[in-house]
Amino acid sequence: MLIRNGGIEGKIVSSEITPRQKFFSRRDVLTGATALGVGALVLKQVPGLIHPGAVHADEKLATVPSKYTVPDAQTPFSKATTYNNFYEFGTDKGDPAKYAHTLHTRPWTVEVTGLVKQKKTADIDSIMKYRPIESRVYRHRCVEAWSMVIPWDGYSLSEFIAWAEPLPSAKYVQFLSDDKSSDMPDKPGGFDWPYSEGLRMDEAMNPLCLLTFGCYGEALPNQNGAPIRVVSPWKYGFKNAKSIVKINFTDKQPHTLWNDANPPFYGFYSNVNPNVDNGGPQSHERRIDSSAFPKTIPTQMFNGYGDQVASLYAGMDLRKYY
Amino acid sequence: MPTGWIPYVKALVHVVCLLPFLELLQQYRSGAFGLMADPVNYITHQTGYWALFLLMASLAVTPVRRLHPKLANLIRFRRLLGLYAFFYATLHLATYLFLFSGYDLPTVWAGLRAGHPGAIMDEWKAVWPTILDDLKKRRFIQVGLFAWTLLLVLAVTSPALVMRWMGGKAWRRVHWAVYAAAAAGCVHYWWLVKKGVRAPLPFTLVLTALLLARVVWTAMHRAKKARDVAKPAPAAVSTS
């Protein structure tokens, strides 16, 4: 279940209780007490840094390992879930963790529309049970030139597309995110909501493209795009639609929110490319991991996934199709 | 403000202006930065915010003291506020140069302790092309650097000694650059944020209001002068 800000019912959720062994395993209660005191001091001195109201879906997922896993040092859970771009909940990167508790992820359905054999609607729980959920550690590169390494949980989007049965005429797949005012009451103006993103059919069918339900072995926290999102790790992060309510198959390139907002910065493809500057130099990235200050490292072509995806763009001028 | 208060209020202004800096130091010492996803981004934002805030505060001094003769000695705080604005702008620039650019401070520090001062330059050589590339391609960095350069000129020419040496008229002319610096600071902020982010709006409105206050005051002053010229003015007024 979701722990909402403050808890509407004010109940103590079982997951909040320290496991018995853990509690009694403290060799020295004093050490624990000291740690608590120091922790409280830190908390008191840096208000707003740690968000007690941060949404945290503490629902463990049963996952299987996957070959699509990179060896890079992972970004801590606490950082990946408090530093988010999810503009529906505010434009500051701390906003989604603070305000995404208004998102209701059950009941949740995903509509399949457009060029398909038959329009259908699927319930989130049945989508999650459709295939085994794999744990895949992916590099995640934001167009703002920072990056993370996140263990995502999901299965290849291609499996879902096979179930959706698009017509041969379908050339693109469009993802539309939730934009209900009851879920997202304070969406900033100046954008054409709902969030729309899209992929070419062959990109969407690439096994790397992950239909994602969780991260770090748990159901997605709201601020990370609960309950269902897409992750295509060779593209900039904004390509990965969050909180998807509709998947639409078309024969024309779908419009995308960021491309509408600022065409020279955000192209339709938006593959990670150190040689093309979208909205600033992209040759380097600041890797957010467990160290105190992010390290600047060179950005890899296709975010290091060239072996799997470069063939999709053979013969294309990547400066033109950025 | 009674003149006797000035030293105390000055001390208070020092404390208030140093608070954001002390907060950053405290966050560094307490390890709070380690808990943040992107502390460099946070430091950049904080120092930039306070540079703009104090720049606006120093620009507010003149319109506020014109409101009432008793506020006239607020002028004694203008330079202080301006210099603190420069202090934060410099921290802001240093954050960009030494933390954002990829300049590896821990490596340099280790090198220095091992007796290799060359580490300072080696790291510079490594990050310099990236910085140059940024400067060439990002207009918000260009306009930000422009604003900082103006503030540098103002800071260097701020001592009373320099003011006397330059002569009041020339000094005032140079210090009009503060308007350009404040405007460039706002433009820097607007060009930095993504479309749809309105965070720079409050600063922009404040700057607009402060500039309008000056325009209105000048117009009123001129009208008054014209009236005074039209009427035979009493001697006491004409000398003011």
Short mmCIF file of N, CA and C in Angstrom, two decimals, chain A residues 7-105:
data_model
loop_
_atom_site.label_atom_id
_atom_site.label_comp_id
_atom_site.label_asym_id
_atom_site.label_seq_id
_atom_site.Cartn_x
_atom_site.Cartn_y
_atom_site.Cartn_z
N GLY A 7 -0.36 10.25 6.09
CA GLY A 7 -1.26 9.12 6.28
C GLY A 7 -2.65 9.62 6.60
N ILE A 8 -3.59 9.46 5.65
CA ILE A 8 -4.93 10.00 5.86
C ILE A 8 -5.55 9.37 7.10
N GLU A 9 -5.34 8.07 7.23
CA GLU A 9 -5.93 7.38 8.36
C GLU A 9 -5.03 7.43 9.58
N GLY A 10 -3.78 7.87 9.36
CA GLY A 10 -2.85 7.97 10.49
C GLY A 10 -2.47 6.62 11.05
N LYS A 11 -2.68 5.57 10.26
CA LYS A 11 -2.35 4.23 10.74
C LYS A 11 -0.86 3.97 10.60
N ILE A 12 -0.34 3.10 11.43
CA ILE A 12 1.05 2.69 11.26
C ILE A 12 1.05 1.51 10.29
N VAL A 13 1.78 1.69 9.20
CA VAL A 13 1.82 0.64 8.20
C VAL A 13 2.87 -0.38 8.62
N SER A 14 2.62 -1.64 8.36
CA SER A 14 3.51 -2.70 8.82
C SER A 14 4.95 -2.46 8.37
N SER A 15 5.11 -1.89 7.19
CA SER A 15 6.45 -1.69 6.65
C SER A 15 7.23 -0.63 7.42
N GLU A 16 6.52 0.19 8.19
CA GLU A 16 7.22 1.23 8.96
C GLU A 16 7.84 0.66 10.23
N ILE A 17 7.39 -0.53 10.61
CA ILE A 17 7.87 -1.11 11.85
C ILE A 17 9.19 -1.81 11.59
N THR A 18 10.18 -1.52 12.44
CA THR A 18 11.48 -2.15 12.30
C THR A 18 11.32 -3.66 12.56
N PRO A 19 11.90 -4.48 11.68
CA PRO A 19 11.79 -5.92 11.92
C PRO A 19 12.40 -6.27 13.28
N ARG A 20 11.81 -7.29 13.94
CA ARG A 20 12.21 -7.68 15.29
C ARG A 20 13.71 -7.97 15.39
N GLN A 21 14.24 -8.78 14.43
CA GLN A 21 15.66 -9.15 14.54
C GLN A 21 16.53 -7.91 14.47
N LYS A 22 16.15 -7.01 13.55
CA LYS A 22 16.94 -5.81 13.33
C LYS A 22 16.98 -4.99 14.61
N PHE A 23 15.81 -4.91 15.24
CA PHE A 23 15.70 -4.09 16.45
C PHE A 23 16.57 -4.66 17.56
N PHE A 24 16.47 -5.99 17.74
CA PHE A 24 17.20 -6.59 18.86
C PHE A 24 18.65 -6.89 18.52
N SER A 25 18.98 -6.79 17.23
CA SER A 25 20.35 -7.13 16.85
C SER A 25 21.32 -6.00 17.18
N ARG A 26 20.80 -4.86 17.53
CA ARG A 26 21.71 -3.77 17.91
C ARG A 26 22.53 -4.21 19.11
N ARG A 27 23.84 -4.29 18.85
CA ARG A 27 24.70 -4.78 19.94
C ARG A 27 24.74 -3.76 21.06
N ASP A 28 24.66 -2.55 20.66
CA ASP A 28 24.78 -1.52 21.67
C ASP A 28 23.65 -0.51 21.49
N VAL A 29 22.75 -0.57 22.42
CA VAL A 29 21.60 0.34 22.31
C VAL A 29 22.07 1.78 22.36
N LEU A 30 23.13 2.01 23.10
CA LEU A 30 23.65 3.37 23.22
C LEU A 30 24.09 3.92 21.87
N THR A 31 24.78 3.07 21.11
CA THR A 31 25.22 3.48 19.78
C THR A 31 24.02 3.92 18.96
N GLY A 32 23.00 3.11 19.06
CA GLY A 32 21.77 3.42 18.32
C GLY A 32 21.20 4.75 18.76
N ALA A 33 21.20 4.95 20.07
CA ALA A 33 20.63 6.19 20.61
C ALA A 33 21.45 7.39 20.15
N THR A 34 22.78 7.21 20.15
CA THR A 34 23.64 8.31 19.70
C THR A 34 23.37 8.62 18.24
N ALA A 35 23.29 7.55 17.45
CA ALA A 35 23.02 7.73 16.02
C ALA A 35 21.71 8.48 15.83
N LEU A 36 20.73 8.11 16.64
CA LEU A 36 19.42 8.74 16.54
C LEU A 36 19.53 10.23 16.86
N GLY A 37 20.28 10.52 17.91
CA GLY A 37 20.46 11.91 18.33
C GLY A 37 21.12 12.73 17.25
N VAL A 38 22.20 12.17 16.68
CA VAL A 38 22.92 12.86 15.61
C VAL A 38 21.99 13.04 14.42
N GLY A 39 21.25 11.98 14.11
CA GLY A 39 20.31 12.04 12.99
C GLY A 39 19.30 13.14 13.18
N ALA A 40 18.78 13.23 14.41
CA ALA A 40 17.77 14.25 14.71
C ALA A 40 18.37 15.64 14.57
N LEU A 41 19.63 15.77 15.00
CA LEU A 41 20.31 17.06 14.88
C LEU A 41 20.43 17.48 13.43
N VAL A 42 20.89 16.50 12.61
CA VAL A 42 21.06 16.78 11.18
C VAL A 42 19.72 17.19 10.59
N LEU A 43 18.69 16.44 10.96
CA LEU A 43 17.35 16.71 10.44
C LEU A 43 16.90 18.11 10.81
N LYS A 44 17.20 18.49 12.05
CA LYS A 44 16.76 19.78 12.55
C LYS A 44 17.50 20.91 11.84
N GLN A 45 18.76 20.63 11.51
CA GLN A 45 19.56 21.70 10.93
C GLN A 45 19.37 21.84 9.43
N VAL A 46 18.89 20.83 8.82
CA VAL A 46 18.67 20.96 7.37
C VAL A 46 17.21 20.64 7.06
N PRO A 47 16.32 21.50 7.48
CA PRO A 47 14.91 21.23 7.19
C PRO A 47 14.68 21.26 5.68
N GLY A 48 13.78 20.47 5.25
CA GLY A 48 13.45 20.47 3.83
C GLY A 48 14.36 19.59 3.02
N LEU A 49 15.46 19.13 3.63
CA LEU A 49 16.39 18.30 2.88
C LEU A 49 15.84 16.89 2.80
N ILE A 50 15.43 16.41 3.93
CA ILE A 50 14.84 15.08 3.96
C ILE A 50 13.34 15.31 4.03
N HIS A 51 12.61 14.74 3.11
CA HIS A 51 11.19 15.01 3.06
C HIS A 51 10.45 13.90 3.77
N PRO A 52 9.93 14.17 4.96
CA PRO A 52 9.19 13.11 5.63
C PRO A 52 7.94 12.74 4.84
N GLY A 53 7.49 13.67 4.00
CA GLY A 53 6.28 13.41 3.24
C GLY A 53 6.55 12.74 1.91
N ALA A 54 7.82 12.45 1.62
CA ALA A 54 8.14 11.86 0.34
C ALA A 54 7.36 10.56 0.15
N VAL A 55 6.82 10.44 -1.05
CA VAL A 55 6.00 9.27 -1.32
C VAL A 55 6.88 8.06 -1.54
N HIS A 56 6.54 7.01 -0.94
CA HIS A 56 7.37 5.83 -0.99
C HIS A 56 6.46 4.61 -1.01
N ALA A 57 6.32 4.02 -2.19
CA ALA A 57 5.49 2.84 -2.31
C ALA A 57 6.31 1.65 -1.86
N ASP A 58 6.05 1.19 -0.69
CA ASP A 58 6.90 0.14 -0.12
C ASP A 58 6.30 -1.22 -0.44
N GLU A 59 6.21 -1.50 -1.73
CA GLU A 59 5.59 -2.75 -2.13
C GLU A 59 6.65 -3.57 -2.87
N LYS A 60 7.12 -4.62 -2.25
CA LYS A 60 8.19 -5.44 -2.84
C LYS A 60 7.68 -6.16 -4.09
N LEU A 61 8.53 -6.25 -5.08
CA LEU A 61 8.17 -6.96 -6.29
C LEU A 61 9.00 -8.23 -6.40
N ALA A 62 8.39 -9.27 -6.89
CA ALA A 62 9.15 -10.49 -7.15
C ALA A 62 9.81 -10.34 -8.51
N THR A 63 11.14 -10.34 -8.54
CA THR A 63 11.82 -10.10 -9.82
C THR A 63 12.78 -11.23 -10.14
N VAL A 64 13.11 -11.33 -11.43
CA VAL A 64 14.13 -12.28 -11.88
C VAL A 64 15.29 -11.48 -12.45
N PRO A 65 16.54 -12.02 -12.37
CA PRO A 65 17.68 -11.27 -12.91
C PRO A 65 17.61 -11.16 -14.43
N SER A 66 18.34 -10.19 -14.98
CA SER A 66 18.30 -9.99 -16.42
C SER A 66 19.71 -9.80 -16.94
N LYS A 67 19.93 -10.17 -18.21
CA LYS A 67 21.26 -9.96 -18.80
C LYS A 67 21.46 -8.48 -19.14
N TYR A 68 20.38 -7.72 -19.19
CA TYR A 68 20.50 -6.29 -19.53
C TYR A 68 20.83 -5.49 -18.28
N THR A 69 22.02 -5.72 -17.74
CA THR A 69 22.40 -5.04 -16.51
C THR A 69 23.81 -4.51 -16.63
N VAL A 70 24.00 -3.23 -16.31
CA VAL A 70 25.35 -2.64 -16.41
C VAL A 70 26.04 -2.74 -15.05
N PRO A 71 27.39 -2.83 -15.06
CA PRO A 71 28.11 -3.01 -13.80
C PRO A 71 28.36 -1.70 -13.03
N ASP A 72 27.97 -0.55 -13.58
CA ASP A 72 28.27 0.74 -12.93
C ASP A 72 27.70 0.79 -11.50
N ALA A 73 28.37 1.59 -10.67
CA ALA A 73 27.91 1.77 -9.28
C ALA A 73 26.53 2.41 -9.28
N GLN A 74 25.62 1.83 -8.50
CA GLN A 74 24.23 2.31 -8.52
C GLN A 74 24.05 3.60 -7.73
N THR A 75 23.08 4.37 -8.20
CA THR A 75 22.66 5.58 -7.47
C THR A 75 21.84 5.13 -6.26
N PRO A 76 22.10 5.71 -5.08
CA PRO A 76 21.28 5.29 -3.93
C PRO A 76 19.80 5.59 -4.15
N PHE A 77 18.98 4.72 -3.61
CA PHE A 77 17.51 4.86 -3.70
C PHE A 77 17.06 6.26 -3.27
N SER A 78 17.67 6.74 -2.16
CA SER A 78 17.23 8.03 -1.61
C SER A 78 17.46 9.17 -2.60
N LYS A 79 18.49 9.06 -3.43
CA LYS A 79 18.75 10.13 -4.40
C LYS A 79 17.86 9.98 -5.63
N ALA A 80 17.70 8.73 -6.09
CA ALA A 80 16.90 8.51 -7.30
C ALA A 80 15.42 8.83 -7.08
N THR A 81 15.00 8.90 -5.82
CA THR A 81 13.58 9.13 -5.56
C THR A 81 13.30 10.52 -4.98
N THR A 82 14.34 11.36 -4.90
CA THR A 82 14.10 12.72 -4.41
C THR A 82 14.61 13.77 -5.40
N TYR A 83 15.11 13.33 -6.52
CA TYR A 83 15.68 14.24 -7.52
C TYR A 83 15.06 13.86 -8.86
N ASN A 84 13.89 14.41 -9.13
CA ASN A 84 13.13 13.96 -10.28
C ASN A 84 12.62 15.11 -11.13
N ASN A 85 12.54 14.87 -12.41
CA ASN A 85 11.82 15.77 -13.30
C ASN A 85 10.47 15.13 -13.60
N PHE A 86 9.44 15.68 -13.02
CA PHE A 86 8.06 15.20 -13.26
C PHE A 86 7.22 16.46 -13.13
N TYR A 87 7.23 17.24 -14.25
CA TYR A 87 6.72 18.61 -14.20
C TYR A 87 5.27 18.72 -13.75
N GLU A 88 4.50 17.65 -13.93
CA GLU A 88 3.10 17.70 -13.50
C GLU A 88 3.01 18.02 -12.00
N PHE A 89 4.08 17.71 -11.25
CA PHE A 89 4.07 17.96 -9.81
C PHE A 89 4.96 19.14 -9.42
N GLY A 90 5.41 19.91 -10.40
CA GLY A 90 6.25 21.08 -10.10
C GLY A 90 7.57 20.99 -10.84
N THR A 91 8.16 22.16 -11.07
CA THR A 91 9.34 22.21 -11.93
C THR A 91 10.65 22.04 -11.17
N ASP A 92 10.62 22.13 -9.84
CA ASP A 92 11.84 21.91 -9.08
C ASP A 92 12.06 20.40 -8.92
N LYS A 93 13.32 19.98 -8.92
CA LYS A 93 13.57 18.54 -8.87
C LYS A 93 13.19 17.91 -7.53
N GLY A 94 13.00 18.74 -6.50
CA GLY A 94 12.53 18.21 -5.23
C GLY A 94 11.00 18.14 -5.15
N ASP A 95 10.33 18.83 -6.08
CA ASP A 95 8.86 18.92 -6.03
C ASP A 95 8.14 17.57 -6.13
N PRO A 96 8.52 16.72 -7.12
CA PRO A 96 7.76 15.47 -7.27
C PRO A 96 7.72 14.64 -5.98
N ALA A 97 8.87 14.54 -5.28
CA ALA A 97 8.88 13.75 -4.05
C ALA A 97 7.97 14.36 -2.99
N LYS A 98 7.84 15.70 -3.04
CA LYS A 98 7.01 16.38 -2.04
C LYS A 98 5.53 16.30 -2.38
N TYR A 99 5.20 16.39 -3.67
CA TYR A 99 3.80 16.59 -4.03
C TYR A 99 3.12 15.43 -4.75
N ALA A 100 3.89 14.39 -5.12
CA ALA A 100 3.28 13.32 -5.93
C ALA A 100 2.35 12.42 -5.12
N HIS A 101 2.20 12.69 -3.83
CA HIS A 101 1.31 11.85 -3.02
C HIS A 101 -0.14 11.99 -3.45
N THR A 102 -0.45 13.00 -4.27
CA THR A 102 -1.83 13.18 -4.72
C THR A 102 -2.20 12.22 -5.85
N LEU A 103 -1.20 11.54 -6.38
CA LEU A 103 -1.44 10.60 -7.48
C LEU A 103 -2.02 9.29 -6.94
N HIS A 104 -3.16 8.89 -7.49
CA HIS A 104 -3.79 7.63 -7.07
C HIS A 104 -3.49 6.57 -8.11
N THR A 105 -2.79 5.52 -7.68
CA THR A 105 -2.32 4.54 -8.67
C THR A 105 -3.18 3.27 -8.71
#
